[in-house]
Amino acid sequence: EDELSPEDFENVADQAVEQASTADTIAEMEAELFTLRSLEAEARALYDSGNDQKWRQLSQILQDSALMFDANGNRRKIIIFTAFADTATYLYEQLAGWAKSELGIESALVSGSGRNQSTLPLRRDLSSILTAFSPRSKERPEELAAEGELDLLIATDCISEGQNLQDCDWLVNYDIHWN
């Protein structure tokens, strides 16, 4: 009952084609194509440049000693929350290696897409990663303490409910408009 009849489908398709362009002439269509190609070239150049202002601001936060360390010199824990698994994966790929080599920060990715990752040699299940991030609130057994501790968790809404992550000091929302 959700399917369109062949005639209705053709009408919808015709409307979509008509709305795809406002051009009435070949010259107007060529002008639209020129504009689209220009926009595509600008987007490609920006993407290829690696110039990501949000990334630069986030890296500055992670490097800011006043924000990232408490008065006793203990590293603060941070969750970077994003709505989309693609954004979370992008952030992990940008941050994990850099944060570990430059700042000594162990990180993990939890996105609910089955692609959990960690810079520590942990099991990739949600419970293991969250326990390594928040060992006090998750009451991690002493025998697991040698696994190490995560300071940076990049996650989607898969951890938004029912998780005790009170060891976290900072929460950053980071979204990229993919369209």
Short mmCIF file of N, CA and C in Angstrom, two decimals:
data_model
loop_
_atom_site.label_atom_id
_atom_site.label_comp_id
_atom_site.label_asym_id
_atom_site.label_seq_id
_atom_site.Cartn_x
_atom_site.Cartn_y
_atom_site.Cartn_z
N GLU A 1 0.81 -1.20 0.00
CA GLU A 1 0.00 0.00 0.00
C GLU A 1 0.84 1.26 0.00
N ASP A 2 2.16 1.14 0.34
CA ASP A 2 3.04 2.29 0.32
C ASP A 2 3.63 2.54 -1.07
N GLU A 3 3.43 1.62 -2.00
CA GLU A 3 4.00 1.76 -3.32
C GLU A 3 3.11 2.64 -4.20
N LEU A 4 3.77 3.36 -5.09
CA LEU A 4 3.05 4.21 -6.03
C LEU A 4 2.66 3.40 -7.26
N SER A 5 1.55 3.78 -7.85
CA SER A 5 1.20 3.17 -9.13
C SER A 5 2.21 3.65 -10.16
N PRO A 6 2.37 2.94 -11.26
CA PRO A 6 3.32 3.39 -12.29
C PRO A 6 3.05 4.81 -12.76
N GLU A 7 1.77 5.18 -12.87
CA GLU A 7 1.43 6.53 -13.31
C GLU A 7 1.82 7.57 -12.26
N ASP A 8 1.53 7.28 -10.97
CA ASP A 8 1.91 8.21 -9.89
C ASP A 8 3.43 8.33 -9.79
N PHE A 9 4.13 7.20 -9.94
CA PHE A 9 5.59 7.23 -9.89
C PHE A 9 6.14 8.12 -11.00
N GLU A 10 5.59 8.00 -12.19
CA GLU A 10 6.06 8.82 -13.31
C GLU A 10 5.79 10.30 -13.04
N ASN A 11 4.65 10.62 -12.44
CA ASN A 11 4.35 12.01 -12.11
C ASN A 11 5.33 12.56 -11.08
N VAL A 12 5.64 11.77 -10.05
CA VAL A 12 6.59 12.20 -9.03
C VAL A 12 7.98 12.38 -9.66
N ALA A 13 8.38 11.45 -10.50
CA ALA A 13 9.69 11.55 -11.17
C ALA A 13 9.75 12.80 -12.04
N ASP A 14 8.68 13.07 -12.77
CA ASP A 14 8.65 14.26 -13.62
C ASP A 14 8.77 15.53 -12.79
N GLN A 15 8.07 15.58 -11.65
CA GLN A 15 8.15 16.74 -10.76
C GLN A 15 9.57 16.93 -10.24
N ALA A 16 10.22 15.83 -9.87
CA ALA A 16 11.60 15.91 -9.37
C ALA A 16 12.54 16.46 -10.43
N VAL A 17 12.38 16.01 -11.65
CA VAL A 17 13.22 16.48 -12.74
C VAL A 17 12.96 17.96 -12.99
N GLU A 18 11.69 18.36 -12.97
CA GLU A 18 11.35 19.76 -13.21
C GLU A 18 11.92 20.66 -12.12
N GLN A 19 11.93 20.19 -10.90
CA GLN A 19 12.41 21.00 -9.79
C GLN A 19 13.93 20.99 -9.67
N ALA A 20 14.60 20.10 -10.36
CA ALA A 20 16.06 20.01 -10.27
C ALA A 20 16.74 21.21 -10.90
N SER A 21 16.05 21.89 -11.77
CA SER A 21 16.64 23.03 -12.46
C SER A 21 15.56 24.08 -12.69
N THR A 22 16.00 25.33 -12.65
CA THR A 22 15.07 26.42 -12.96
C THR A 22 15.32 26.95 -14.37
N ALA A 23 16.23 26.30 -15.08
CA ALA A 23 16.60 26.77 -16.41
C ALA A 23 15.47 26.55 -17.42
N ASP A 24 15.27 27.56 -18.24
CA ASP A 24 14.28 27.47 -19.32
C ASP A 24 14.96 27.35 -20.68
N THR A 25 16.26 27.68 -20.72
CA THR A 25 16.97 27.64 -21.99
C THR A 25 18.29 26.90 -21.81
N ILE A 26 18.90 26.56 -22.93
CA ILE A 26 20.21 25.89 -22.89
C ILE A 26 21.24 26.80 -22.21
N ALA A 27 21.20 28.08 -22.52
CA ALA A 27 22.16 29.02 -21.92
C ALA A 27 22.00 29.08 -20.40
N GLU A 28 20.75 29.07 -19.93
CA GLU A 28 20.51 29.07 -18.48
C GLU A 28 21.00 27.77 -17.85
N MET A 29 20.79 26.65 -18.54
CA MET A 29 21.26 25.36 -18.04
C MET A 29 22.79 25.34 -17.96
N GLU A 30 23.45 25.89 -18.97
CA GLU A 30 24.91 25.95 -18.96
C GLU A 30 25.41 26.83 -17.81
N ALA A 31 24.69 27.93 -17.53
CA ALA A 31 25.07 28.80 -16.42
C ALA A 31 24.92 28.05 -15.08
N GLU A 32 23.83 27.27 -14.94
CA GLU A 32 23.65 26.48 -13.72
C GLU A 32 24.75 25.45 -13.57
N LEU A 33 25.11 24.79 -14.67
CA LEU A 33 26.18 23.79 -14.63
C LEU A 33 27.51 24.43 -14.25
N PHE A 34 27.78 25.62 -14.77
CA PHE A 34 29.00 26.34 -14.42
C PHE A 34 29.03 26.63 -12.92
N THR A 35 27.90 27.09 -12.38
CA THR A 35 27.82 27.39 -10.95
C THR A 35 28.04 26.12 -10.12
N LEU A 36 27.39 25.03 -10.52
CA LEU A 36 27.55 23.78 -9.78
C LEU A 36 28.99 23.28 -9.82
N ARG A 37 29.61 23.35 -10.98
CA ARG A 37 31.01 22.91 -11.10
C ARG A 37 31.93 23.80 -10.26
N SER A 38 31.64 25.09 -10.21
CA SER A 38 32.44 26.01 -9.38
C SER A 38 32.30 25.66 -7.91
N LEU A 39 31.06 25.41 -7.47
CA LEU A 39 30.84 25.02 -6.08
C LEU A 39 31.54 23.71 -5.74
N GLU A 40 31.47 22.76 -6.68
CA GLU A 40 32.14 21.48 -6.47
C GLU A 40 33.65 21.67 -6.35
N ALA A 41 34.22 22.51 -7.19
CA ALA A 41 35.67 22.76 -7.16
C ALA A 41 36.07 23.42 -5.84
N GLU A 42 35.27 24.37 -5.36
CA GLU A 42 35.56 25.02 -4.08
C GLU A 42 35.49 24.02 -2.93
N ALA A 43 34.47 23.17 -2.94
CA ALA A 43 34.33 22.16 -1.89
C ALA A 43 35.50 21.19 -1.92
N ARG A 44 35.89 20.75 -3.10
CA ARG A 44 37.01 19.82 -3.25
C ARG A 44 38.30 20.46 -2.75
N ALA A 45 38.53 21.72 -3.11
CA ALA A 45 39.75 22.42 -2.67
C ALA A 45 39.79 22.55 -1.15
N LEU A 46 38.66 22.87 -0.55
CA LEU A 46 38.60 22.98 0.91
C LEU A 46 38.86 21.62 1.55
N TYR A 47 38.23 20.59 1.03
CA TYR A 47 38.43 19.24 1.57
C TYR A 47 39.89 18.82 1.42
N ASP A 48 40.46 19.02 0.24
CA ASP A 48 41.84 18.62 -0.01
C ASP A 48 42.84 19.43 0.81
N SER A 49 42.48 20.65 1.20
CA SER A 49 43.41 21.49 1.97
C SER A 49 43.57 21.00 3.40
N GLY A 50 42.60 20.22 3.88
CA GLY A 50 42.66 19.78 5.27
C GLY A 50 42.38 20.91 6.25
N ASN A 51 41.91 22.03 5.76
CA ASN A 51 41.65 23.21 6.59
C ASN A 51 40.30 23.04 7.30
N ASP A 52 40.35 22.51 8.49
CA ASP A 52 39.14 22.23 9.26
C ASP A 52 39.18 23.07 10.54
N GLN A 53 38.46 24.18 10.54
CA GLN A 53 38.47 25.11 11.66
C GLN A 53 37.99 24.46 12.96
N LYS A 54 36.96 23.64 12.88
CA LYS A 54 36.48 22.96 14.09
C LYS A 54 37.56 22.06 14.67
N TRP A 55 38.26 21.34 13.77
CA TRP A 55 39.35 20.46 14.22
C TRP A 55 40.44 21.27 14.91
N ARG A 56 40.80 22.43 14.34
CA ARG A 56 41.85 23.25 14.97
C ARG A 56 41.43 23.72 16.35
N GLN A 57 40.17 24.13 16.50
CA GLN A 57 39.71 24.58 17.81
C GLN A 57 39.68 23.43 18.81
N LEU A 58 39.25 22.27 18.37
CA LEU A 58 39.24 21.10 19.26
C LEU A 58 40.66 20.73 19.67
N SER A 59 41.60 20.75 18.74
CA SER A 59 42.98 20.40 19.10
C SER A 59 43.56 21.42 20.07
N GLN A 60 43.17 22.69 19.95
CA GLN A 60 43.63 23.70 20.90
C GLN A 60 43.09 23.42 22.30
N ILE A 61 41.82 23.01 22.38
CA ILE A 61 41.24 22.65 23.69
C ILE A 61 42.02 21.50 24.31
N LEU A 62 42.30 20.48 23.52
CA LEU A 62 43.02 19.31 24.04
C LEU A 62 44.44 19.65 24.48
N GLN A 63 45.03 20.68 23.90
CA GLN A 63 46.39 21.07 24.25
C GLN A 63 46.44 22.10 25.38
N ASP A 64 45.30 22.63 25.79
CA ASP A 64 45.24 23.69 26.80
C ASP A 64 45.39 23.08 28.19
N SER A 65 46.54 23.28 28.81
CA SER A 65 46.82 22.68 30.12
C SER A 65 45.84 23.13 31.19
N ALA A 66 45.43 24.39 31.13
CA ALA A 66 44.50 24.88 32.15
C ALA A 66 43.15 24.16 32.09
N LEU A 67 42.73 23.79 30.88
CA LEU A 67 41.47 23.08 30.72
C LEU A 67 41.61 21.58 30.94
N MET A 68 42.71 21.02 30.48
CA MET A 68 42.83 19.56 30.43
C MET A 68 43.47 18.92 31.67
N PHE A 69 43.96 19.75 32.61
CA PHE A 69 44.53 19.20 33.83
C PHE A 69 43.91 19.89 35.03
N ASP A 70 43.64 19.10 36.08
CA ASP A 70 43.10 19.71 37.30
C ASP A 70 44.25 20.30 38.12
N ALA A 71 43.94 20.88 39.27
CA ALA A 71 44.94 21.54 40.11
C ALA A 71 46.03 20.59 40.58
N ASN A 72 45.73 19.30 40.64
CA ASN A 72 46.71 18.30 41.09
C ASN A 72 47.52 17.72 39.93
N GLY A 73 47.29 18.22 38.72
CA GLY A 73 48.04 17.73 37.57
C GLY A 73 47.45 16.49 36.93
N ASN A 74 46.26 16.07 37.34
CA ASN A 74 45.61 14.91 36.74
C ASN A 74 44.91 15.32 35.45
N ARG A 75 45.07 14.49 34.43
CA ARG A 75 44.43 14.78 33.15
C ARG A 75 42.92 14.65 33.30
N ARG A 76 42.21 15.62 32.76
CA ARG A 76 40.75 15.57 32.75
C ARG A 76 40.29 14.67 31.60
N LYS A 77 39.15 14.04 31.80
CA LYS A 77 38.58 13.16 30.78
C LYS A 77 37.56 13.94 29.96
N ILE A 78 37.50 13.60 28.67
CA ILE A 78 36.64 14.34 27.76
C ILE A 78 35.89 13.37 26.85
N ILE A 79 34.62 13.63 26.69
CA ILE A 79 33.81 12.91 25.69
C ILE A 79 33.53 13.89 24.56
N ILE A 80 33.78 13.44 23.35
CA ILE A 80 33.39 14.21 22.18
C ILE A 80 32.19 13.46 21.60
N PHE A 81 31.06 14.12 21.67
CA PHE A 81 29.80 13.52 21.25
C PHE A 81 29.43 14.06 19.87
N THR A 82 28.97 13.17 19.01
CA THR A 82 28.51 13.59 17.69
C THR A 82 27.31 12.74 17.30
N ALA A 83 26.49 13.25 16.43
CA ALA A 83 25.26 12.54 16.06
C ALA A 83 25.49 11.40 15.07
N PHE A 84 26.52 11.50 14.25
CA PHE A 84 26.67 10.55 13.17
C PHE A 84 27.92 9.69 13.31
N ALA A 85 27.79 8.41 12.99
CA ALA A 85 28.92 7.48 13.05
C ALA A 85 30.03 7.91 12.10
N ASP A 86 29.70 8.46 10.94
CA ASP A 86 30.73 8.92 10.00
C ASP A 86 31.57 10.04 10.61
N THR A 87 30.92 10.96 11.32
CA THR A 87 31.65 12.04 11.97
C THR A 87 32.52 11.49 13.08
N ALA A 88 31.99 10.56 13.87
CA ALA A 88 32.77 9.96 14.95
C ALA A 88 34.00 9.25 14.40
N THR A 89 33.83 8.52 13.31
CA THR A 89 34.96 7.81 12.69
C THR A 89 35.99 8.82 12.18
N TYR A 90 35.52 9.88 11.52
CA TYR A 90 36.41 10.94 11.04
C TYR A 90 37.21 11.52 12.20
N LEU A 91 36.54 11.83 13.31
CA LEU A 91 37.22 12.42 14.46
C LEU A 91 38.25 11.45 15.05
N TYR A 92 37.89 10.19 15.16
CA TYR A 92 38.83 9.22 15.70
C TYR A 92 40.06 9.12 14.80
N GLU A 93 39.84 9.08 13.51
CA GLU A 93 40.96 8.99 12.57
C GLU A 93 41.85 10.23 12.66
N GLN A 94 41.26 11.41 12.90
CA GLN A 94 42.03 12.64 13.03
C GLN A 94 42.74 12.74 14.38
N LEU A 95 42.07 12.27 15.44
CA LEU A 95 42.55 12.52 16.79
C LEU A 95 43.42 11.42 17.41
N ALA A 96 43.05 10.18 17.23
CA ALA A 96 43.64 9.10 18.03
C ALA A 96 45.16 9.05 17.97
N GLY A 97 45.70 8.95 16.78
CA GLY A 97 47.16 8.87 16.64
C GLY A 97 47.85 10.13 17.11
N TRP A 98 47.30 11.29 16.71
CA TRP A 98 47.88 12.56 17.11
C TRP A 98 47.83 12.75 18.62
N ALA A 99 46.67 12.48 19.24
CA ALA A 99 46.52 12.67 20.68
C ALA A 99 47.46 11.76 21.47
N LYS A 100 47.65 10.55 20.97
CA LYS A 100 48.54 9.61 21.67
C LYS A 100 50.00 10.04 21.53
N SER A 101 50.42 10.35 20.31
CA SER A 101 51.83 10.68 20.10
C SER A 101 52.21 12.06 20.63
N GLU A 102 51.33 13.04 20.48
CA GLU A 102 51.66 14.41 20.87
C GLU A 102 51.30 14.74 22.31
N LEU A 103 50.23 14.14 22.82
CA LEU A 103 49.73 14.53 24.14
C LEU A 103 49.70 13.38 25.15
N GLY A 104 49.98 12.17 24.70
CA GLY A 104 49.93 11.03 25.60
C GLY A 104 48.52 10.65 26.03
N ILE A 105 47.53 10.98 25.20
CA ILE A 105 46.13 10.71 25.51
C ILE A 105 45.70 9.41 24.83
N GLU A 106 45.17 8.50 25.63
CA GLU A 106 44.59 7.27 25.08
C GLU A 106 43.14 7.55 24.72
N SER A 107 42.69 7.08 23.56
CA SER A 107 41.34 7.38 23.08
C SER A 107 40.62 6.14 22.60
N ALA A 108 39.30 6.32 22.45
CA ALA A 108 38.47 5.25 21.92
C ALA A 108 37.32 5.84 21.13
N LEU A 109 36.78 5.00 20.25
CA LEU A 109 35.62 5.32 19.43
C LEU A 109 34.52 4.33 19.73
N VAL A 110 33.34 4.83 20.04
CA VAL A 110 32.15 3.99 20.23
C VAL A 110 31.04 4.63 19.42
N SER A 111 30.59 3.92 18.37
CA SER A 111 29.59 4.54 17.51
C SER A 111 28.33 3.71 17.34
N GLY A 112 28.30 2.52 17.87
CA GLY A 112 27.12 1.69 17.70
C GLY A 112 27.05 1.04 16.33
N SER A 113 28.03 1.30 15.48
CA SER A 113 28.03 0.73 14.14
C SER A 113 28.85 -0.56 14.09
N GLY A 114 29.34 -1.00 15.24
CA GLY A 114 30.15 -2.22 15.28
C GLY A 114 31.61 -1.98 14.95
N ARG A 115 32.01 -0.72 14.85
CA ARG A 115 33.40 -0.40 14.50
C ARG A 115 34.12 0.27 15.66
N ASN A 116 33.86 -0.17 16.89
CA ASN A 116 34.52 0.41 18.04
C ASN A 116 36.03 0.23 17.91
N GLN A 117 36.77 1.22 18.38
CA GLN A 117 38.23 1.18 18.30
C GLN A 117 38.81 1.79 19.56
N SER A 118 40.07 1.48 19.83
CA SER A 118 40.76 2.05 20.98
C SER A 118 42.25 2.06 20.71
N THR A 119 42.93 3.04 21.28
CA THR A 119 44.39 3.05 21.20
C THR A 119 45.00 2.13 22.25
N LEU A 120 44.20 1.65 23.18
CA LEU A 120 44.64 0.66 24.16
C LEU A 120 44.28 -0.73 23.66
N PRO A 121 45.01 -1.75 24.08
CA PRO A 121 44.68 -3.11 23.66
C PRO A 121 43.50 -3.68 24.47
N LEU A 122 42.33 -3.13 24.23
CA LEU A 122 41.11 -3.53 24.92
C LEU A 122 40.25 -4.40 24.02
N ARG A 123 39.34 -5.13 24.64
CA ARG A 123 38.28 -5.74 23.83
C ARG A 123 37.46 -4.57 23.26
N ARG A 124 36.85 -4.77 22.14
CA ARG A 124 36.16 -3.68 21.45
C ARG A 124 34.68 -3.55 21.83
N ASP A 125 34.26 -4.29 22.84
CA ASP A 125 32.85 -4.19 23.23
C ASP A 125 32.61 -2.91 24.03
N LEU A 126 31.37 -2.46 24.02
CA LEU A 126 30.97 -1.22 24.67
C LEU A 126 31.36 -1.19 26.14
N SER A 127 31.08 -2.26 26.86
CA SER A 127 31.35 -2.30 28.29
C SER A 127 32.84 -2.14 28.60
N SER A 128 33.69 -2.84 27.87
CA SER A 128 35.14 -2.74 28.12
C SER A 128 35.66 -1.33 27.88
N ILE A 129 35.21 -0.72 26.79
CA ILE A 129 35.67 0.63 26.47
C ILE A 129 35.16 1.64 27.50
N LEU A 130 33.89 1.57 27.84
CA LEU A 130 33.35 2.53 28.81
C LEU A 130 33.95 2.34 30.19
N THR A 131 34.27 1.11 30.55
CA THR A 131 34.91 0.85 31.85
C THR A 131 36.33 1.42 31.86
N ALA A 132 37.04 1.32 30.76
CA ALA A 132 38.39 1.89 30.69
C ALA A 132 38.34 3.42 30.69
N PHE A 133 37.24 4.00 30.21
CA PHE A 133 37.09 5.45 30.23
C PHE A 133 36.66 5.95 31.61
N SER A 134 35.79 5.23 32.25
CA SER A 134 35.22 5.69 33.52
C SER A 134 35.33 4.59 34.58
N PRO A 135 36.56 4.23 34.98
CA PRO A 135 36.75 3.08 35.87
C PRO A 135 36.14 3.25 37.26
N ARG A 136 36.14 4.46 37.80
CA ARG A 136 35.56 4.64 39.14
C ARG A 136 34.05 4.46 39.12
N SER A 137 33.38 5.14 38.19
CA SER A 137 31.92 5.04 38.17
C SER A 137 31.45 3.67 37.69
N LYS A 138 32.27 2.98 36.91
CA LYS A 138 31.91 1.64 36.43
C LYS A 138 32.42 0.55 37.38
N GLU A 139 33.10 0.99 38.45
CA GLU A 139 33.62 0.07 39.47
C GLU A 139 34.44 -1.05 38.84
N ARG A 140 35.44 -0.64 38.09
CA ARG A 140 36.32 -1.60 37.42
C ARG A 140 37.09 -2.42 38.45
N PRO A 141 37.11 -3.74 38.30
CA PRO A 141 37.87 -4.59 39.22
C PRO A 141 39.37 -4.28 39.13
N GLU A 142 40.07 -4.39 40.22
CA GLU A 142 41.51 -4.12 40.26
C GLU A 142 42.29 -4.93 39.25
N GLU A 143 41.88 -6.18 39.02
CA GLU A 143 42.63 -7.04 38.10
C GLU A 143 42.59 -6.53 36.66
N LEU A 144 41.67 -5.61 36.35
CA LEU A 144 41.59 -5.04 35.00
C LEU A 144 42.31 -3.68 34.90
N ALA A 145 42.83 -3.19 36.00
CA ALA A 145 43.48 -1.88 36.00
C ALA A 145 44.69 -1.82 35.07
N ALA A 146 45.35 -2.96 34.88
CA ALA A 146 46.53 -3.00 34.00
C ALA A 146 46.17 -2.77 32.53
N GLU A 147 44.89 -2.87 32.18
CA GLU A 147 44.48 -2.61 30.80
C GLU A 147 44.72 -1.16 30.40
N GLY A 148 44.80 -0.28 31.38
CA GLY A 148 45.01 1.14 31.11
C GLY A 148 43.72 1.92 31.21
N GLU A 149 43.85 3.21 30.99
CA GLU A 149 42.70 4.09 31.15
C GLU A 149 42.60 5.02 29.96
N LEU A 150 41.40 5.21 29.48
CA LEU A 150 41.12 6.12 28.37
C LEU A 150 40.82 7.51 28.91
N ASP A 151 41.33 8.52 28.24
CA ASP A 151 41.05 9.91 28.63
C ASP A 151 40.14 10.62 27.65
N LEU A 152 40.02 10.06 26.45
CA LEU A 152 39.23 10.68 25.39
C LEU A 152 38.31 9.64 24.78
N LEU A 153 37.03 9.93 24.80
CA LEU A 153 36.04 9.03 24.23
C LEU A 153 35.27 9.79 23.16
N ILE A 154 35.26 9.24 21.95
CA ILE A 154 34.50 9.81 20.85
C ILE A 154 33.30 8.90 20.65
N ALA A 155 32.11 9.47 20.74
CA ALA A 155 30.93 8.60 20.76
C ALA A 155 29.72 9.24 20.09
N THR A 156 28.80 8.37 19.70
CA THR A 156 27.51 8.79 19.18
C THR A 156 26.46 8.54 20.27
N ASP A 157 25.19 8.67 19.89
CA ASP A 157 24.11 8.52 20.86
C ASP A 157 23.99 7.12 21.44
N CYS A 158 24.81 6.18 21.01
CA CYS A 158 24.75 4.83 21.58
C CYS A 158 25.11 4.85 23.06
N ILE A 159 25.74 5.91 23.56
CA ILE A 159 26.05 6.00 24.99
C ILE A 159 25.22 7.08 25.69
N SER A 160 24.19 7.57 25.02
CA SER A 160 23.48 8.73 25.57
C SER A 160 22.54 8.40 26.73
N GLU A 161 22.16 7.16 26.87
CA GLU A 161 21.23 6.82 27.96
C GLU A 161 21.71 5.61 28.73
N GLY A 162 21.52 5.66 30.03
CA GLY A 162 21.77 4.51 30.86
C GLY A 162 23.23 4.21 31.16
N GLN A 163 24.11 5.14 30.87
CA GLN A 163 25.53 4.92 31.14
C GLN A 163 26.00 5.85 32.24
N ASN A 164 26.69 5.30 33.21
CA ASN A 164 27.27 6.09 34.27
C ASN A 164 28.70 6.42 33.87
N LEU A 165 28.92 7.63 33.45
CA LEU A 165 30.24 8.07 33.02
C LEU A 165 30.66 9.30 33.82
N GLN A 166 30.45 9.23 35.13
CA GLN A 166 30.69 10.37 35.99
C GLN A 166 32.16 10.75 36.12
N ASP A 167 33.06 9.90 35.65
CA ASP A 167 34.48 10.24 35.67
C ASP A 167 34.80 11.32 34.63
N CYS A 168 33.87 11.58 33.73
CA CYS A 168 34.07 12.55 32.65
C CYS A 168 34.05 13.97 33.20
N ASP A 169 35.01 14.78 32.72
CA ASP A 169 35.08 16.19 33.13
C ASP A 169 34.50 17.14 32.09
N TRP A 170 34.67 16.80 30.81
CA TRP A 170 34.25 17.69 29.74
C TRP A 170 33.43 16.92 28.71
N LEU A 171 32.46 17.59 28.16
CA LEU A 171 31.65 17.05 27.08
C LEU A 171 31.65 18.08 25.95
N VAL A 172 32.06 17.64 24.78
CA VAL A 172 32.10 18.53 23.61
C VAL A 172 31.15 17.94 22.57
N ASN A 173 30.25 18.75 22.05
CA ASN A 173 29.41 18.33 20.94
C ASN A 173 30.11 18.78 19.66
N TYR A 174 30.29 17.85 18.74
CA TYR A 174 31.02 18.15 17.51
C TYR A 174 30.26 17.52 16.35
N ASP A 175 29.67 18.35 15.55
CA ASP A 175 28.96 17.84 14.38
C ASP A 175 29.44 18.55 13.13
N ILE A 176 29.45 17.80 12.06
CA ILE A 176 29.82 18.31 10.74
C ILE A 176 28.60 18.18 9.86
N HIS A 177 28.30 19.21 9.12
CA HIS A 177 27.18 19.15 8.19
C HIS A 177 27.68 18.50 6.91
N TRP A 178 27.28 17.26 6.70
CA TRP A 178 27.81 16.46 5.59
C TRP A 178 27.19 16.81 4.26
N ASN A 179 26.09 17.54 4.24
CA ASN A 179 25.49 17.84 2.95
C ASN A 179 26.14 19.08 2.40
#
